[in-house]
Amino acid sequence: MTASVVVTGLGVTAPNGLGLKDYWAATLGGKHGIGRITRFDPTGYPARLAGQIDGFEADRLLPSRLLPQTDRVTRLALVAADWALADAGADPAQLPEFDMGVITASAAGGFEFGQGELQALWSQGSQYVSAYQSFAWFYAVNSGQISIRNGMKGPAGVVVSEGAGGLDAVAQARRQIRKGTSLIVTGAVDASLCPWGWVAQLAGGRLSTSDEPDHAYLPFDRDARGFVPGEGGAILIAEDAAAARTRGARPYGEIAGYGATIDPRPGSGREPGLRKAIETALADARLSAADIDVVFADGAGDPAGDRIEADAISTVFGDRGVPVTVPKTMTGRLYSGGAPLDLAAAFLALRDGVIPPTVHIDPCADYPLDLVLGEPRPAPLRTALILARGHGGFNSAMAVRAV
């Protein structure tokens, strides 16, 4: 089936803004949320900066019964889902329970909860380990808890493809809607800013070790030195366009096209897969390169990754052929949560006719990109392309358009 799928609600939990209004105002204002970690003492670690969410009060936003059984990542996801449903004007209690589903992405699961239970095991014994550990750490826990909280009994699942996972989850939601489910809660939130999660991230060898928040994460900059990780993301409400119209919803836009590839084996001499993912997304949307008004880039923040992405964009669109932005320079890379946050920013950009800026970077002249720097750029926008990559060779691209 090829039914139109639209996004009707957005819920954001980001390092530079809690809630849609605060996030968008901060993003257009160039406000970043990167700083020295305060959730634990990072002094002894080689990387000490992250995009942290401050001011999140789970005990004020969620029922107390949920707190003992959930990790911080799930609390953020539950609140983002609540906000997205409210933004969509969708009351799950008034909708058929088997006509609603939940498909999210995850790169890490509940690391902080797991760390606490391991500490209890090692210091006190197995009888002190919470029974909730059996699921609180799991990649699929956000999908499960959102579906339980909202009585959603339709398709449910989780996609695990690191930084590309958020787009992959939205694409899977689109598939399920085209198969007949009217509404899917989708997107992703990740959060693993705890010592156990931090050493796991450090093991990849890709984190920036700079202590300067304004100069630590510099995609497409000659001084790129790795990325700053963060916590948060966005939850979106995806709906069948006809069903959304019937209930009077106001769509932000349509999920028009999607493409995904896997990079070839390192050393094979074959081209990375990002260009093919872009071309597949454009073909799926029945759009040409000239139809795209803005690209939200993945922004690896390391020279090799930046070169691959710049080459893919310039090959498809021509040198400086389309405006490119990396708003995640204000939040850090949020793993599976990063691309859904870019997707939310893209829909807001289409709504308001303005491209959010990329901050802090001095672009390398070797990359032939028209980067939107420092200040928002007003522009007539009908379409956007969002790019996402995950460690291990995952590439995803999604085209969206105004409706």
Coordinates of N, CA, C and O in Angstrom, one line a residue, residues 49 67 78-79 96 104 126 133 142 145 147 151 165 169 201 222 236 243 251 299 310 318 346 355 375 395:
L49 N 32.6 16.2 28.5 CA 31.5 17.0 28.0 C 30.4 16.1 27.5 O 30.6 15.1 26.9
L67 N 8.2 5.3 38.6 CA 9.5 5.6 38.9 C 10.4 4.5 39.3 O 11.6 4.4 38.8
L78 N 8.7 8.5 27.9 CA 7.3 8.5 28.3 C 6.7 10.0 28.3 O 5.6 10.2 27.8
V79 N 7.5 10.9 28.8 CA 7.1 12.3 28.8 C 7.0 12.8 27.4 O 6.1 13.5 27.1
P96 N -9.4 3.3 19.1 CA -9.4 1.8 19.2 C -8.1 1.3 19.6 O -7.1 1.7 19.0
T104 N 9.7 2.4 18.3 CA 10.8 3.3 18.7 C 12.2 2.7 18.3 O 12.2 1.5 17.9
S126 N 22.3 -10.9 45.6 CA 21.2 -11.0 44.6 C 19.8 -10.7 45.1 O 19.0 -10.2 44.3
Q133 N 14.7 -5.0 36.9 CA 15.9 -5.0 36.1 C 15.7 -6.0 34.8 O 16.3 -5.8 33.8
N142 N 11.2 1.2 26.1 CA 10.5 2.4 25.8 C 9.2 2.1 25.0 O 8.1 2.6 25.3
Q145 N 6.7 0.4 27.5 CA 6.1 1.2 28.6 C 5.2 2.3 28.0 O 4.2 2.6 28.5
S147 N 3.4 1.8 25.2 CA 2.2 1.1 24.8 C 1.3 0.8 26.0 O 0.1 0.9 26.0
G151 N -2.4 2.2 26.6 CA -3.4 1.2 26.2 C -3.3 0.9 24.7 O -4.4 0.6 24.1
G165 N 19.0 4.6 13.8 CA 17.8 3.9 14.2 C 16.6 4.7 14.3 O 15.5 4.2 14.1
A169 N 13.1 3.6 12.6 CA 11.9 3.3 13.4 C 10.7 4.1 12.8 O 9.6 3.5 12.7
Q201 N 30.7 4.1 25.9 CA 30.9 5.1 24.8 C 32.3 5.4 24.5 O 32.8 5.6 23.4
R222 N 37.7 22.0 9.9 CA 39.1 21.4 9.8 C 39.6 20.9 11.1 O 40.4 20.0 11.2
L236 N 7.4 11.2 17.9 CA 6.5 11.7 16.9 C 5.2 10.8 16.8 O 5.3 9.6 17.0
A243 N -7.1 9.2 8.1 CA -7.6 9.1 9.4 C -7.3 10.4 10.2 O -8.2 10.8 11.0
P251 N -1.6 18.3 10.5 CA -0.3 17.7 10.2 C 0.9 18.7 10.1 O 0.6 19.8 9.6
G299 N 26.4 14.8 10.4 CA 27.4 15.5 11.1 C 28.2 14.7 12.1 O 28.2 14.8 13.3
A310 N 29.9 14.8 3.1 CA 30.0 15.9 2.1 C 30.1 15.4 0.7 O 29.5 16.0 -0.2
G318 N 25.1 18.5 -6.2 CA 26.0 19.5 -6.8 C 26.7 20.2 -5.7 O 26.3 20.3 -4.5
A346 N 13.1 19.6 11.3 CA 12.7 19.8 9.9 C 11.3 20.2 9.7 O 10.9 21.1 8.9
I355 N 15.5 28.0 8.3 CA 16.4 26.9 8.5 C 17.2 27.2 9.7 O 17.8 28.2 9.8
E375 N 23.3 31.9 12.2 CA 22.0 32.5 12.3 C 21.0 31.7 11.5 O 21.4 31.1 10.5
N395 N 23.2 3.5 7.3 CA 22.9 4.8 6.6 C 21.4 4.8 6.4 O 20.8 3.9 5.9

